[in-house]
Tab-separated table of C-alpha atoms in Angstrom:
chain	number	residue	atom	x	y	z
R	10	MET	CA	1.856	-58.577	50.217
R	11	ASP	CA	1.537	-55.088	51.612
R	12	LYS	CA	-1.390	-53.001	50.475
R	13	ASP	CA	-0.776	-49.958	48.306
R	14	PRO	CA	-1.085	-46.726	50.290
R	15	GLU	CA	-4.076	-44.437	49.839
R	16	PRO	CA	-2.852	-41.830	47.265
R	17	ALA	CA	-5.185	-38.905	47.894
R	18	PHE	CA	-6.862	-39.089	51.310
R	19	ALA	CA	-5.598	-39.841	54.768
R	20	SER	CA	-8.998	-40.439	56.372
R	21	GLU	CA	-12.724	-40.593	55.623
R	22	SER	CA	-13.236	-37.089	56.991
R	23	ASP	CA	-10.661	-35.701	54.529
R	24	ARG	CA	-12.480	-37.406	51.674
R	25	THR	CA	-15.799	-35.891	52.794
R	26	GLU	CA	-14.335	-32.381	53.048
R	27	VAL	CA	-12.922	-32.621	49.513
R	28	ASP	CA	-16.269	-33.850	48.129
R	29	VAL	CA	-18.079	-30.909	49.735
R	30	SER	CA	-15.540	-28.407	48.402
R	31	ILE	CA	-15.879	-29.824	44.873
R	32	GLN	CA	-19.678	-29.480	45.032
R	33	LEU	CA	-19.401	-25.882	46.250
R	34	GLU	CA	-16.942	-25.068	43.454
R	35	GLU	CA	-19.278	-26.554	40.822
R	36	GLN	CA	-22.225	-24.541	42.184
R	37	LYS	CA	-20.107	-21.360	42.071
R	38	ASN	CA	-19.052	-21.981	38.459
R	39	THR	CA	-22.659	-22.675	37.459
R	40	ALA	CA	-23.798	-19.373	39.003
R	41	VAL	CA	-21.066	-17.392	37.285
R	42	THR	CA	-21.904	-18.975	33.941
R	43	ALA	CA	-25.584	-18.134	34.373
R	44	ASN	CA	-24.777	-14.510	35.212
R	45	LEU	CA	-22.455	-14.150	32.215
R	46	SER	CA	-25.063	-15.585	29.858
R	47	GLU	CA	-27.351	-12.642	30.650
R	48	TYR	CA	-24.882	-10.186	29.034
R	49	PRO	CA	-23.420	-10.160	25.533
R	50	GLU	CA	-19.795	-11.059	25.269
R	51	PRO	CA	-17.765	-7.852	24.831
R	52	ALA	CA	-15.933	-7.458	21.532
R	53	SER	CA	-12.225	-7.955	21.953
R	54	THR	CA	-10.107	-5.300	20.320
R	55	SER	CA	-6.704	-6.374	21.591
R	56	GLN	CA	-6.609	-10.181	21.370
R	57	GLN	CA	-8.541	-10.841	18.125
R	58	PRO	CA	-8.540	-8.455	15.148
R	59	PRO	CA	-11.885	-8.002	13.371
R	60	VAL	CA	-12.460	-10.469	10.591
R	61	PRO	CA	-12.858	-8.672	7.238
R	62	THR	CA	-16.214	-9.109	5.553
R	63	PRO	CA	-16.526	-10.144	1.893
R	64	ASP	CA	-17.677	-6.610	1.048
R	65	ASP	CA	-14.412	-4.972	2.143
R	66	PRO	CA	-12.298	-4.046	-0.909
R	67	PRO	CA	-8.896	-5.745	-0.911
R	68	ASP	CA	-7.123	-2.458	-1.866
R	69	GLY	CA	-4.521	-4.332	-3.847
R	70	GLY	CA	-3.495	-7.718	-5.096
R	71	LEU	CA	-3.165	-9.162	-8.593
R	72	GLN	CA	-6.894	-9.363	-9.304
R	73	ALA	CA	-7.481	-5.761	-8.187
R	74	TRP	CA	-4.698	-4.320	-10.345
R	75	LEU	CA	-5.894	-6.365	-13.313
R	76	GLN	CA	-9.158	-4.426	-13.030
R	77	VAL	CA	-7.148	-1.198	-13.274
R	78	LEU	CA	-5.400	-2.557	-16.366
R	79	GLY	CA	-8.750	-3.458	-17.912
R	80	SER	CA	-10.190	-0.049	-17.095
R	81	THR	CA	-7.147	1.586	-18.691
R	82	ALA	CA	-7.775	-0.438	-21.857
R	83	ILE	CA	-11.403	0.731	-21.910
R	84	LEU	CA	-10.272	4.351	-21.592
R	85	VAL	CA	-8.126	3.733	-24.687
R	86	SER	CA	-11.188	2.737	-26.712
R	87	THR	CA	-13.448	5.478	-25.338
R	88	TRP	CA	-11.934	8.871	-24.489
R	89	GLY	CA	-8.728	7.947	-26.292
R	90	VAL	CA	-10.652	7.636	-29.565
R	91	ILE	CA	-12.646	10.820	-28.910
R	92	ASN	CA	-9.441	12.758	-28.241
R	93	THR	CA	-8.160	11.583	-31.632
R	94	PHE	CA	-11.068	12.962	-33.648
R	95	GLY	CA	-9.102	16.083	-34.552
R	96	VAL	CA	-7.141	14.161	-37.214
R	97	PHE	CA	-10.385	12.812	-38.674
R	98	GLN	CA	-11.914	16.315	-38.621
R	99	ALA	CA	-9.013	17.711	-40.638
R	100	HIS	CA	-9.085	14.835	-43.144
R	101	TYR	CA	-12.853	14.995	-43.619
R	102	GLU	CA	-12.769	18.743	-44.254
R	103	THR	CA	-9.996	18.530	-46.828
R	104	SER	CA	-10.839	15.232	-48.516
R	105	LEU	CA	-13.580	12.704	-47.781
R	106	LEU	CA	-16.354	15.118	-46.712
R	107	SER	CA	-15.041	18.360	-48.184
R	108	SER	CA	-18.524	19.343	-49.397
R	109	HIS	CA	-19.722	19.630	-45.784
R	110	THR	CA	-19.046	22.446	-43.342
R	111	SER	CA	-16.857	22.277	-40.237
R	112	SER	CA	-19.954	22.352	-38.062
R	113	GLN	CA	-21.583	19.423	-39.859
R	114	ILE	CA	-18.436	17.315	-39.637
R	115	SER	CA	-17.849	18.068	-35.958
R	116	TRP	CA	-21.302	16.632	-35.178
R	117	ILE	CA	-19.756	13.195	-35.801
R	118	GLY	CA	-17.172	13.561	-33.046
R	119	SER	CA	-19.546	15.323	-30.685
R	120	ALA	CA	-22.089	12.517	-31.137
R	121	GLN	CA	-19.454	10.061	-29.917
R	122	GLY	CA	-18.832	12.016	-26.732
R	123	ALA	CA	-22.503	12.756	-26.092
R	124	LEU	CA	-23.589	9.130	-26.491
R	125	LEU	CA	-20.807	8.079	-24.141
R	126	PHE	CA	-22.587	10.117	-21.445
R	127	PHE	CA	-26.198	9.446	-22.470
R	128	VAL	CA	-25.854	5.670	-22.800
R	129	GLY	CA	-23.794	5.637	-19.620
R	130	VAL	CA	-26.854	6.781	-17.674
R	131	ILE	CA	-28.543	3.532	-18.733
R	132	ALA	CA	-25.415	1.416	-18.354
R	133	GLY	CA	-25.015	2.424	-14.691
R	134	PRO	CA	-28.234	0.787	-13.433
R	135	LEU	CA	-27.602	-2.259	-15.643
R	136	TYR	CA	-24.184	-2.581	-14.038
R	137	ASP	CA	-25.765	-2.405	-10.573
R	138	ALA	CA	-28.224	-5.118	-11.627
R	139	GLY	CA	-25.370	-7.522	-12.399
R	140	TYR	CA	-24.965	-7.187	-16.164
R	141	PHE	CA	-21.343	-6.034	-16.169
R	142	ARG	CA	-20.030	-8.746	-18.499
R	143	HIS	CA	-22.906	-8.227	-20.941
R	144	LEU	CA	-22.205	-4.485	-21.066
R	145	LEU	CA	-18.480	-5.042	-21.457
R	146	ILE	CA	-18.633	-7.491	-24.348
R	147	THR	CA	-21.446	-5.692	-26.201
R	148	GLY	CA	-19.806	-2.286	-25.819
R	149	GLN	CA	-16.375	-3.435	-26.955
R	150	ALA	CA	-17.876	-5.225	-29.963
R	151	LEU	CA	-19.840	-2.126	-31.027
R	152	THR	CA	-16.798	0.136	-30.696
R	153	VAL	CA	-14.518	-2.102	-32.758
R	154	LEU	CA	-17.222	-2.801	-35.349
R	155	GLY	CA	-17.947	0.916	-35.737
R	156	GLN	CA	-14.264	1.679	-36.331
R	157	PHE	CA	-13.967	-1.057	-38.971
R	158	MET	CA	-17.131	0.110	-40.729
R	159	THR	CA	-15.862	3.720	-40.770
R	160	SER	CA	-13.034	2.571	-43.025
R	161	LEU	CA	-15.628	1.583	-45.657
R	162	CYS	CA	-17.686	4.785	-45.508
R	163	THR	CA	-17.912	7.195	-48.419
R	164	THR	CA	-20.813	9.491	-47.461
R	165	TYR	CA	-21.642	11.707	-44.489
R	166	TRP	CA	-24.556	9.659	-43.152
R	167	GLN	CA	-22.474	6.474	-43.258
R	168	VAL	CA	-19.688	8.078	-41.225
R	169	MET	CA	-22.212	9.481	-38.738
R	170	LEU	CA	-23.852	6.078	-38.292
R	171	ALA	CA	-20.613	4.098	-37.915
R	172	GLN	CA	-18.218	6.507	-36.201
R	173	GLY	CA	-20.755	8.672	-34.388
R	174	VAL	CA	-23.664	6.440	-33.349
R	175	ALA	CA	-22.294	2.867	-33.246
R	176	MET	CA	-19.000	3.764	-31.606
R	177	GLY	CA	-20.651	6.287	-29.259
R	178	CYS	CA	-23.139	3.676	-28.001
R	179	GLY	CA	-20.350	1.127	-27.523
R	180	MET	CA	-18.320	3.644	-25.529
R	181	GLY	CA	-21.319	4.485	-23.362
R	182	LEU	CA	-21.893	0.830	-22.469
R	183	THR	CA	-18.341	0.378	-21.174
R	184	PHE	CA	-17.118	3.697	-19.747
R	185	LEU	CA	-19.221	4.044	-16.575
R	186	PRO	CA	-19.008	0.344	-15.569
R	187	SER	CA	-15.218	0.392	-16.061
R	188	ALA	CA	-14.933	3.165	-13.467
R	189	ALA	CA	-17.583	1.788	-11.108
R	190	ILE	CA	-15.978	-1.655	-10.806
R	191	LEU	CA	-12.834	-0.157	-9.267
R	192	GLY	CA	-14.908	0.710	-6.196
R	193	GLN	CA	-15.314	-3.024	-5.533
R	194	TYR	CA	-11.546	-3.495	-5.338
R	195	PHE	CA	-10.208	-0.231	-3.884
R	196	ARG	CA	-11.110	2.063	-0.996
R	197	ARG	CA	-7.988	3.747	0.392
R	198	HIS	CA	-6.254	3.726	-3.010
R	199	ARG	CA	-9.348	4.439	-5.097
R	200	ALA	CA	-8.181	7.870	-6.283
R	201	LEU	CA	-4.848	6.394	-7.341
R	202	ALA	CA	-6.568	3.565	-9.204
R	203	LEU	CA	-8.885	5.971	-11.037
R	204	GLY	CA	-5.985	8.267	-11.865
R	205	LEU	CA	-3.902	5.426	-13.289
R	206	SER	CA	-6.792	4.066	-15.337
R	207	SER	CA	-7.476	7.504	-16.846
R	208	VAL	CA	-3.977	7.512	-18.372
R	209	GLY	CA	-5.318	5.205	-21.077
R	210	SER	CA	-7.112	8.131	-22.712
R	211	PRO	CA	-4.146	10.457	-23.360
R	212	VAL	CA	-1.865	7.543	-24.221
R	213	ALA	CA	-4.282	6.503	-26.973
R	214	GLY	CA	-4.681	10.111	-28.026
R	215	THR	CA	-0.901	10.270	-28.351
R	216	VAL	CA	-0.498	7.104	-30.421
R	217	PHE	CA	-3.564	7.112	-32.678
R	218	PRO	CA	-2.912	10.427	-34.520
R	219	VAL	CA	0.616	9.269	-35.354
R	220	VAL	CA	-0.633	5.891	-36.595
R	221	PHE	CA	-3.394	7.532	-38.644
R	222	SER	CA	-1.135	10.093	-40.331
R	223	LYS	CA	1.619	7.571	-41.099
R	224	VAL	CA	-0.691	4.957	-42.622
R	225	LEU	CA	-2.801	7.621	-44.383
R	226	SER	CA	0.190	8.912	-46.325
R	227	LYS	CA	1.154	5.413	-47.479
R	228	SER	CA	-2.065	3.394	-47.782
R	229	GLY	CA	-4.990	5.820	-47.717
R	230	PHE	CA	-7.920	6.530	-45.399
R	231	GLY	CA	-9.345	2.996	-45.368
R	232	TRP	CA	-6.248	1.293	-44.031
R	233	ALA	CA	-5.416	4.183	-41.687
R	234	THR	CA	-8.815	3.718	-40.040
R	235	ARG	CA	-8.512	-0.077	-40.037
R	236	ALA	CA	-5.082	0.139	-38.391
R	237	ILE	CA	-6.676	1.875	-35.410
R	238	ALA	CA	-9.520	-0.676	-35.491
R	239	PHE	CA	-7.046	-3.570	-35.221
R	240	ILE	CA	-5.381	-1.866	-32.257
R	241	LEU	CA	-8.782	-1.461	-30.580
R	242	LEU	CA	-9.542	-5.119	-31.259
R	243	GLY	CA	-6.328	-6.219	-29.580
R	244	VAL	CA	-6.789	-3.864	-26.621
R	245	SER	CA	-10.397	-5.036	-26.102
R	246	THR	CA	-9.200	-8.545	-25.220
R	247	ILE	CA	-7.645	-7.241	-21.988
R	248	PRO	CA	-10.857	-6.219	-20.165
R	249	VAL	CA	-12.791	-9.185	-21.596
R	250	ALA	CA	-10.151	-11.566	-20.260
R	251	PHE	CA	-9.537	-10.073	-16.817
R	252	MET	CA	-12.384	-7.852	-15.620
R	253	ARG	CA	-14.841	-9.486	-13.209
R	254	THR	CA	-17.150	-8.107	-10.528
R	255	ARG	CA	-16.139	-9.135	-7.015
R	256	VAL	CA	-19.440	-8.866	-5.138
R	257	PRO	CA	-22.923	-9.852	-6.328
R	258	PRO	CA	-25.522	-7.166	-7.117
R	259	THR	CA	-27.604	-5.936	-4.197
R	260	LYS	CA	-31.369	-5.591	-4.061
R	261	ALA	CA	-30.916	-1.823	-4.279
R	262	GLY	CA	-29.216	-2.317	-7.607
R	263	ARG	CA	-32.284	-4.100	-8.960
R	264	LYS	CA	-34.890	-1.473	-8.131
R	265	ARG	CA	-36.797	-0.049	-11.064
R	266	ASP	CA	-38.201	3.296	-9.858
R	267	TRP	CA	-37.148	6.697	-11.146
R	268	SER	CA	-35.447	7.621	-7.863
R	269	TYR	CA	-32.441	5.693	-9.030
R	270	PHE	CA	-32.024	8.082	-11.959
R	271	ILE	CA	-33.169	11.393	-10.416
R	272	ASP	CA	-32.378	12.795	-6.971
R	273	ASN	CA	-34.899	15.553	-6.297
R	274	THR	CA	-32.857	16.918	-3.403
R	275	ALA	CA	-30.052	17.833	-5.821
R	276	PHE	CA	-32.082	20.681	-7.302
R	277	MET	CA	-31.910	22.562	-3.982
R	278	ASP	CA	-28.271	21.713	-3.293
R	279	TRP	CA	-26.780	24.940	-4.655
R	280	PRO	CA	-23.082	23.958	-4.626
R	281	TYR	CA	-23.998	20.913	-6.720
R	282	VAL	CA	-26.222	22.950	-9.051
R	283	LEU	CA	-23.520	25.578	-9.596
R	284	PHE	CA	-20.853	22.955	-10.251
R	285	VAL	CA	-23.046	21.147	-12.798
R	286	ALA	CA	-23.796	24.499	-14.470
R	287	GLY	CA	-20.064	25.129	-14.624
R	288	GLY	CA	-19.604	21.697	-16.174
R	289	LEU	CA	-22.125	22.631	-18.869
R	290	PHE	CA	-20.020	25.607	-19.972
R	291	ALA	CA	-16.751	23.720	-19.514
R	292	PHE	CA	-17.710	20.864	-21.817
R	293	LEU	CA	-19.216	23.262	-24.348
R	294	ALA	CA	-15.736	24.704	-24.845
R	295	LEU	CA	-13.190	22.177	-23.591
R	296	TYR	CA	-12.821	20.045	-26.724
R	297	VAL	CA	-12.712	22.862	-29.290
R	298	PRO	CA	-8.862	22.822	-29.401
R	299	PHE	CA	-8.821	19.025	-29.697
R	300	PHE	CA	-11.097	19.198	-32.752
R	301	TYR	CA	-9.628	22.237	-34.501
R	302	ILE	CA	-5.950	22.669	-33.552
R	303	GLN	CA	-4.730	20.649	-36.553
R	304	LEU	CA	-6.894	22.619	-38.996
R	305	TYR	CA	-5.700	25.871	-37.382
R	306	ALA	CA	-2.060	24.900	-37.821
R	307	THR	CA	-2.445	24.143	-41.524
R	308	SER	CA	-4.732	27.055	-42.407
R	309	ARG	CA	-2.551	29.616	-40.611
R	310	GLY	CA	0.721	28.150	-41.811
R	311	VAL	CA	1.898	27.488	-38.264
R	312	SER	CA	3.187	24.064	-39.311
R	313	GLY	CA	3.266	21.931	-42.403
R	314	GLU	CA	0.677	19.256	-43.095
R	315	SER	CA	3.177	16.582	-42.081
R	316	PHE	CA	3.578	17.927	-38.526
R	317	ALA	CA	0.045	19.230	-37.881
R	318	PRO	CA	-1.353	15.852	-36.662
R	319	TYR	CA	1.346	15.794	-33.996
R	320	LEU	CA	-0.280	18.801	-32.312
R	321	VAL	CA	-3.220	16.554	-31.409
R	322	THR	CA	-0.652	14.082	-30.106
R	323	LEU	CA	0.982	16.791	-27.988
R	324	LEU	CA	-2.383	17.777	-26.506
R	325	ASN	CA	-2.725	14.206	-25.260
R	326	VAL	CA	0.900	14.007	-24.097
R	327	GLY	CA	0.259	17.009	-21.874
R	328	SER	CA	-2.951	15.407	-20.646
R	329	ILE	CA	-1.082	12.466	-19.076
R	330	PRO	CA	0.384	14.424	-16.112
R	331	GLY	CA	-2.732	16.594	-16.146
R	332	ARG	CA	-4.870	13.586	-15.275
R	333	VAL	CA	-2.562	11.900	-12.772
R	334	ILE	CA	-1.073	14.760	-10.732
R	335	PRO	CA	-4.310	16.615	-9.800
R	336	THR	CA	-6.053	13.388	-8.729
R	337	ALA	CA	-3.016	12.478	-6.619
R	338	MET	CA	-3.147	15.910	-4.929
R	339	ALA	CA	-6.934	15.971	-4.501
R	340	ASP	CA	-7.002	14.082	-1.178
R	341	ARG	CA	-4.815	16.744	0.421
R	342	TRP	CA	-5.876	19.977	-1.278
R	343	GLY	CA	-9.475	19.228	-2.233
R	344	SER	CA	-10.929	18.157	-5.573
R	345	LEU	CA	-12.995	21.306	-6.108
R	346	ASN	CA	-10.029	23.579	-5.391
R	347	LEU	CA	-7.905	21.788	-7.977
R	348	ALA	CA	-10.787	21.784	-10.479
R	349	ILE	CA	-10.883	25.580	-10.181
R	350	VAL	CA	-7.139	25.791	-10.798
R	351	CYS	CA	-7.352	23.514	-13.854
R	352	ALA	CA	-10.366	25.361	-15.298
R	353	ALA	CA	-8.661	28.729	-14.806
R	354	GLY	CA	-5.474	27.396	-16.390
R	355	SER	CA	-7.438	26.087	-19.375
R	356	THR	CA	-9.064	29.511	-19.789
R	357	VAL	CA	-5.713	31.289	-19.811
R	358	MET	CA	-4.271	28.828	-22.323
R	359	VAL	CA	-7.175	29.269	-24.763
R	360	PHE	CA	-6.669	33.029	-24.651
R	361	CYS	CA	-2.991	32.320	-25.394
R	362	TRP	CA	-4.160	30.481	-28.520
R	363	LEU	CA	-4.720	33.928	-30.023
R	364	GLY	CA	-1.001	34.654	-29.788
R	365	ILE	CA	0.350	31.569	-31.556
R	366	ARG	CA	2.516	32.679	-34.481
R	367	GLY	CA	4.933	29.791	-34.976
R	368	LEU	CA	5.548	26.101	-34.404
R	369	GLY	CA	7.266	26.609	-31.023
R	370	GLY	CA	4.302	28.483	-29.604
R	371	ALA	CA	1.899	25.836	-30.920
R	372	VAL	CA	3.879	23.047	-29.236
R	373	VAL	CA	4.005	24.835	-25.869
R	374	TYR	CA	0.311	25.689	-26.104
R	375	ALA	CA	-0.664	22.076	-26.901
R	376	LEU	CA	1.297	20.658	-23.960
R	377	PHE	CA	-0.016	23.122	-21.371
R	378	TYR	CA	-3.613	23.108	-22.575
R	379	GLY	CA	-3.576	19.308	-22.583
R	380	ALA	CA	-2.384	19.304	-18.966
R	381	PHE	CA	-4.997	21.760	-17.640
R	382	SER	CA	-7.910	20.354	-19.649
R	383	GLY	CA	-7.004	16.824	-18.562
R	384	GLY	CA	-7.278	17.935	-14.954
R	385	VAL	CA	-10.775	19.320	-15.530
R	386	VAL	CA	-11.962	15.992	-16.948
R	387	SER	CA	-10.299	13.727	-14.379
R	388	LEU	CA	-11.398	15.743	-11.333
R	389	THR	CA	-15.085	16.071	-12.243
R	390	PRO	CA	-16.213	12.665	-10.841
R	391	SER	CA	-14.226	13.245	-7.640
R	392	VAL	CA	-15.855	16.656	-7.107
R	393	LEU	CA	-19.343	15.211	-7.621
R	394	VAL	CA	-18.652	12.582	-4.958
R	395	SER	CA	-17.320	15.180	-2.517
R	396	LEU	CA	-20.404	17.381	-2.973
R	397	CYS	CA	-22.853	14.538	-2.362
R	398	PRO	CA	-24.205	14.460	1.235
R	399	ASP	CA	-25.176	10.793	1.011
R	400	MET	CA	-23.179	8.092	-0.782
R	401	GLY	CA	-26.453	6.367	-1.626
R	402	ARG	CA	-27.260	9.233	-4.005
R	403	VAL	CA	-23.933	9.364	-5.851
R	404	GLY	CA	-25.143	7.259	-8.768
R	405	ALA	CA	-28.215	9.392	-9.402
R	406	ARG	CA	-26.335	12.673	-9.074
R	407	MET	CA	-23.525	11.565	-11.341
R	408	GLY	CA	-26.078	10.387	-13.893
R	409	MET	CA	-27.853	13.747	-13.832
R	410	SER	CA	-24.541	15.527	-14.273
R	411	PHE	CA	-23.610	13.212	-17.139
R	412	VAL	CA	-26.783	14.138	-19.013
R	413	VAL	CA	-25.900	17.834	-18.777
R	414	SER	CA	-22.288	17.195	-19.830
R	415	GLY	CA	-23.453	15.000	-22.697
R	416	VAL	CA	-25.665	17.748	-24.082
R	417	ALA	CA	-22.747	20.183	-23.826
R	418	ILE	CA	-20.366	17.888	-25.692
R	419	LEU	CA	-23.009	17.191	-28.329
R	420	VAL	CA	-23.539	20.836	-29.271
R	421	GLY	CA	-20.281	22.460	-28.142
R	422	THR	CA	-17.929	21.707	-31.030
R	423	PRO	CA	-20.628	22.063	-33.732
R	424	ILE	CA	-21.329	25.578	-32.409
R	425	ALA	CA	-17.598	26.303	-32.684
R	426	GLY	CA	-17.646	24.900	-36.209
R	427	ALA	CA	-20.597	27.098	-37.156
R	428	ILE	CA	-18.691	30.135	-35.898
R	429	LEU	CA	-15.602	29.035	-37.815
R	430	GLY	CA	-17.354	28.639	-41.162
R	431	ASN	CA	-15.557	26.829	-43.972
R	432	ASP	CA	-11.867	26.036	-44.262
R	433	ARG	CA	-11.409	28.528	-47.135
R	434	ASP	CA	-12.240	31.576	-45.009
R	435	PRO	CA	-12.197	30.475	-41.343
R	436	ARG	CA	-13.150	32.907	-38.571
R	437	TRP	CA	-10.611	31.810	-35.972
R	438	LEU	CA	-11.016	34.806	-33.664
R	439	GLY	CA	-14.674	34.049	-32.967
R	440	THR	CA	-14.028	30.318	-32.505
R	441	ILE	CA	-11.185	30.860	-30.045
R	442	LEU	CA	-13.095	33.478	-28.034
R	443	TYR	CA	-16.112	31.157	-27.883
R	444	SER	CA	-13.929	28.487	-26.270
R	445	ALA	CA	-12.129	30.939	-23.971
R	446	PHE	CA	-15.237	32.634	-22.594
R	447	GLY	CA	-17.011	29.308	-22.150
R	448	LEU	CA	-14.200	28.134	-19.892
R	449	LEU	CA	-14.138	31.486	-18.114
R	450	VAL	CA	-17.837	31.218	-17.241
R	451	ALA	CA	-17.250	27.626	-16.076
R	452	THR	CA	-14.468	28.818	-13.759
R	453	LEU	CA	-16.739	31.474	-12.246
R	454	PHE	CA	-19.420	28.868	-11.546
R	455	TYR	CA	-16.839	26.602	-9.905
R	456	VAL	CA	-15.651	29.480	-7.694
R	457	SER	CA	-19.265	30.245	-6.702
R	458	ALA	CA	-19.793	26.616	-5.721
R	459	ARG	CA	-16.577	26.753	-3.695
R	460	ILE	CA	-17.742	29.808	-1.743
R	461	LEU	CA	-21.021	28.102	-0.835
R	462	VAL	CA	-19.177	24.971	0.280
R	463	TYR	CA	-16.996	27.107	2.545
R	464	ARG	CA	-20.064	28.701	4.127
R	465	ARG	CA	-21.497	25.254	4.737
R	466	LYS	CA	-18.394	23.452	6.046
R	467	GLN	CA	-16.211	26.374	7.204
R	468	THR	CA	-13.173	24.844	5.549
R	469	TRP	CA	-11.260	25.595	2.354
R	470	ARG	CA	-10.462	21.940	1.771
R	471	ALA	CA	-13.110	20.646	-0.636
């Protein structure tokens, strides 16, 4: 049989040449590999997109929007309840606590709002330390329990303890964490998420006065209060069921020194100082209409007792666009600029309160004041973030601002009540001017802060 032909090489010399060339090629590849190992491999920006880290917020998805839903529910049981206190104020003055003055009764509602801020300063670090679920469940339980116990109260100190202290502490444990958790799920759409969650407050303030007045006329104070408590109980299941932190707490969140609570550099940051001073005057005066508009309508004969509670509802109806629209515009026009507009608008509307003579004027006033005052509240956190030079100090600066705002809410409406006197001979002129000039001073402080920001950044967008 014939031999198979040689497949690759014609002669021995060809085979030798190929062997030598292979060795030279291997030596060349080895040298190139050694040279490349001395330098880091350049990051590729065209072939491979960067892999997202676990810390990057998803900016959407079912789980993220469930957090917004849960935060909205918490706003129902916090600011939504506070915005409803006007119907309780009117009932207490005319029935349950008629032996007490307007100022004494308004301390109950102001204690709720103040404790929401004061306890929130403690809840913030606990949230950073990983106790979000503990804060959520404890706070919701306290709020619902306080509302149920209010329905059984017959004396002033009982109402203060249940509706003022217990509910205020529960609100404080949940409010700040409910806003902070959205930062774990949203970055580009964070303002939208915060704006949508804040709608829970005016929606509750719209529904609760109607529920209270309807049930009060048929079943009395106890069941009117319990009806709202059952609503709060049902709403509280939403955040308990769906709200979860996405990232574990960091070591910075577990630190125990006072620098977490106080930023010493803030005291020399004059735009921040002026804005916080403006917030002091704003919150001294902002909630006076919410507490006293119903009593004004009945004492001045602007509307009958059957329609008066709906003025509180209309204040909250107007607050819905007032909370959403300014926050949606803030990224383009600047949070501080819009805060000035809303504060100035609130000032003008309170002065217009002096001219209300009939039901039509009261309705228009309630809608417009609700819109402007809602903008002041919703824009405040955004302005504080924009004025902070370092995002690592936002928590401390917001906490310091919350303390000032809490003091203002605590004493603001009782001062208005002291000016007003009793419901038999109310001094409405002094009460309205107190609210109007408080907001006017707040607006001037905001404008001063804006001027200093312009000098610093040379831009009107802030």
